[in-house]
């Protein structure tokens, strides 16, 4: 890399910062106003960016919102993985409980609300559908990979893959249950119980393997 | 009841049939076009009913769609319970597997798509929100009650209630995963595995009790 390329380019920095602001504003708007209420103009205003600048970064509305959900999902996954050094010891029930809680938390914030809005809009809009289908497949694979890594499980053991998938389906269902009401109290009891069940199951799978 | 009231009243029959057609058309429209695309006019047309007649039965759009989702949910629950005589013997793993499949099936048809559209729209529309929140609470309680009855479990045993709740959360998450793509193949593997896990857990809970 030449010295010139390595030096900070203030214009590039500004462009990157603008892009970042647009992505975050897009997720916030989707979560708050839904797909119908989230136009490029509304997002640009919230980000404090001109409509022209928004369209320079994201030529279409579909580009902006799919990029936004993907970007925020990547940031959240990275944040979770960054914390994994602080987990309770491997093989402990306490560790499983924390991991299940983290995974469920991925589905209960503004990011999930935004993704849900996009998901449901895509089921009725042909232009959005293939984009969101591909996005959800990528985010879903990434979340699954992260769950397997955190839990330290061996997916070659029969049933383990489906156990983890079902756990993520449960997390998604808990996310949906939290959209209209604050479902935290009930969710915590369900998470505690299923973390216990999951821990049993994964210990059994480990014993079957060894 | 007087002889006159017991006799069929053709006008009342017609009115009941119209109402039924409107409720079914409302669920179909919601599932297909989403909340934004589902106006009273669109539903009346699909039902082959005049807009005036539709408004006579359901004064507001909110009345029509919340009544529709509740009505179809009640019909589906009744249909599931009506089949319960044909289940495999009590206490068998085969019985648990069939019940888990039935419960998951409740979340993968047009009714769930319609309810999801209403649910997500309610998160951004203040007029819809309290109605849909109350509706979901009623339907959720009814589904939970049905799951407990089918599984024949004792909720006074610690953890059983949360086990059943988590199962229904998983079913809801599987429904969401089926909205954009045909997720049947993956879902069947997850259902098979989670039915096995559930069966283990419920047997353990039964042993703890006895």
Short mmCIF file of C-alpha atoms in Angstrom, two decimals, chain A residues 29-36 112-113 116-124 129 132-133 136 158-174 176-181 183 186 189-190 193-194 196-198 200-201 204, chain B residues 29-36 112-113 116-124 129 132-133 136 158-174 176-181 183 186 189-190 193-194 196-198 200-201 204:
data_model
loop_
_atom_site.label_atom_id
_atom_site.label_comp_id
_atom_site.label_asym_id
_atom_site.label_seq_id
_atom_site.Cartn_x
_atom_site.Cartn_y
_atom_site.Cartn_z
CA UNK A 29 -37.03 4.24 10.97
CA UNK A 30 -38.06 0.71 9.95
CA UNK A 31 -38.42 -0.35 13.57
CA UNK A 32 -40.42 2.77 14.41
CA UNK A 33 -42.55 3.54 11.34
CA UNK A 34 -42.63 0.23 9.47
CA UNK A 35 -41.89 -0.27 5.77
CA UNK A 36 -44.70 1.95 4.50
CA UNK A 112 -35.30 -7.53 15.02
CA UNK A 113 -38.21 -5.11 14.78
CA UNK A 116 -39.44 -8.14 10.86
CA UNK A 117 -40.93 -5.12 9.11
CA UNK A 118 -38.77 -5.77 6.06
CA UNK A 119 -39.57 -9.48 6.14
CA UNK A 120 -43.32 -8.96 6.27
CA UNK A 121 -43.25 -6.21 3.60
CA UNK A 122 -41.24 -8.55 1.35
CA UNK A 123 -43.97 -11.17 1.56
CA UNK A 124 -46.28 -8.78 -0.33
CA UNK A 129 -38.85 -10.35 -1.88
CA UNK A 132 -34.87 -9.96 1.65
CA UNK A 133 -34.97 -13.74 1.11
CA UNK A 136 -32.37 -13.51 5.71
CA UNK A 158 -27.18 -36.61 15.03
CA UNK A 159 -29.82 -34.16 16.24
CA UNK A 160 -27.42 -31.44 17.41
CA UNK A 161 -27.91 -29.28 14.32
CA UNK A 162 -31.71 -29.46 14.66
CA UNK A 163 -31.52 -28.77 18.40
CA UNK A 164 -29.62 -25.53 17.69
CA UNK A 165 -31.95 -24.59 14.83
CA UNK A 166 -35.00 -25.11 17.04
CA UNK A 167 -33.40 -22.93 19.70
CA UNK A 168 -32.99 -20.10 17.17
CA UNK A 169 -36.57 -20.62 15.98
CA UNK A 170 -37.67 -20.30 19.60
CA UNK A 171 -35.61 -17.10 19.92
CA UNK A 172 -37.31 -15.72 16.80
CA UNK A 173 -40.74 -16.63 18.20
CA UNK A 174 -39.87 -14.92 21.49
CA UNK A 176 -42.25 -11.81 17.77
CA UNK A 177 -44.04 -12.14 21.12
CA UNK A 178 -42.21 -9.00 22.25
CA UNK A 179 -43.27 -6.76 19.35
CA UNK A 180 -46.59 -5.54 20.79
CA UNK A 181 -46.04 -6.00 24.50
CA UNK A 183 -42.83 -9.82 27.24
CA UNK A 186 -42.46 -14.42 30.68
CA UNK A 189 -38.80 -17.87 32.62
CA UNK A 190 -38.96 -19.59 29.22
CA UNK A 193 -36.22 -23.45 31.46
CA UNK A 194 -35.10 -24.06 27.87
CA UNK A 196 -31.71 -26.07 31.27
CA UNK A 197 -33.28 -28.45 28.73
CA UNK A 198 -30.72 -27.53 26.09
CA UNK A 200 -29.20 -31.58 29.31
CA UNK A 201 -29.53 -32.38 25.63
CA UNK A 204 -26.21 -36.17 26.43
CA UNK B 29 -56.63 -10.64 1.78
CA UNK B 30 -54.43 -9.92 4.79
CA UNK B 31 -52.28 -12.97 4.06
CA UNK B 32 -51.99 -12.07 0.38
CA UNK B 33 -51.82 -8.26 0.24
CA UNK B 34 -50.75 -7.29 3.74
CA UNK B 35 -52.42 -4.68 5.94
CA UNK B 36 -51.80 -1.73 3.59
CA UNK B 112 -50.57 -17.17 10.64
CA UNK B 113 -49.61 -15.01 7.65
CA UNK B 116 -48.51 -11.68 11.35
CA UNK B 117 -49.51 -8.88 8.98
CA UNK B 118 -51.96 -7.55 11.56
CA UNK B 119 -49.42 -7.93 14.36
CA UNK B 120 -46.70 -6.00 12.54
CA UNK B 121 -49.11 -3.30 11.33
CA UNK B 122 -50.31 -2.86 14.92
CA UNK B 123 -46.76 -2.14 16.06
CA UNK B 124 -46.85 1.09 14.00
CA UNK B 129 -52.42 -1.73 18.63
CA UNK B 132 -54.46 -6.62 18.27
CA UNK B 133 -52.67 -6.85 21.62
CA UNK B 136 -53.16 -11.99 20.49
CA UNK B 158 -42.19 -26.82 38.02
CA UNK B 159 -40.93 -26.03 34.52
CA UNK B 160 -43.76 -27.72 32.60
CA UNK B 161 -45.57 -24.47 31.86
CA UNK B 162 -42.38 -22.85 30.51
CA UNK B 163 -41.54 -25.97 28.50
CA UNK B 164 -44.89 -25.75 26.71
CA UNK B 165 -44.56 -21.98 26.24
CA UNK B 166 -41.10 -22.36 24.69
CA UNK B 167 -42.47 -25.01 22.35
CA UNK B 168 -45.16 -22.58 21.15
CA UNK B 169 -42.54 -19.84 20.79
CA UNK B 170 -40.53 -22.23 18.61
CA UNK B 171 -43.65 -22.96 16.55
CA UNK B 172 -44.16 -19.21 16.06
CA UNK B 173 -40.53 -18.80 14.99
CA UNK B 174 -40.91 -21.66 12.51
CA UNK B 176 -41.96 -16.73 10.59
CA UNK B 177 -39.20 -18.69 8.84
CA UNK B 178 -41.84 -19.98 6.42
CA UNK B 179 -43.18 -16.59 5.35
CA UNK B 180 -40.69 -15.88 2.55
CA UNK B 181 -39.55 -19.35 1.60
CA UNK B 183 -39.13 -24.01 4.84
CA UNK B 186 -35.86 -27.96 7.45
CA UNK B 189 -36.26 -32.11 10.87
CA UNK B 190 -36.49 -29.50 13.62
CA UNK B 193 -35.89 -33.39 17.02
CA UNK B 194 -37.82 -31.03 19.29
CA UNK B 196 -38.05 -36.01 20.89
CA UNK B 197 -36.62 -33.44 23.34
CA UNK B 198 -40.10 -32.54 24.57
CA UNK B 200 -37.89 -36.72 27.18
CA UNK B 201 -38.69 -33.68 29.28
CA UNK B 204 -38.92 -36.78 33.28
#
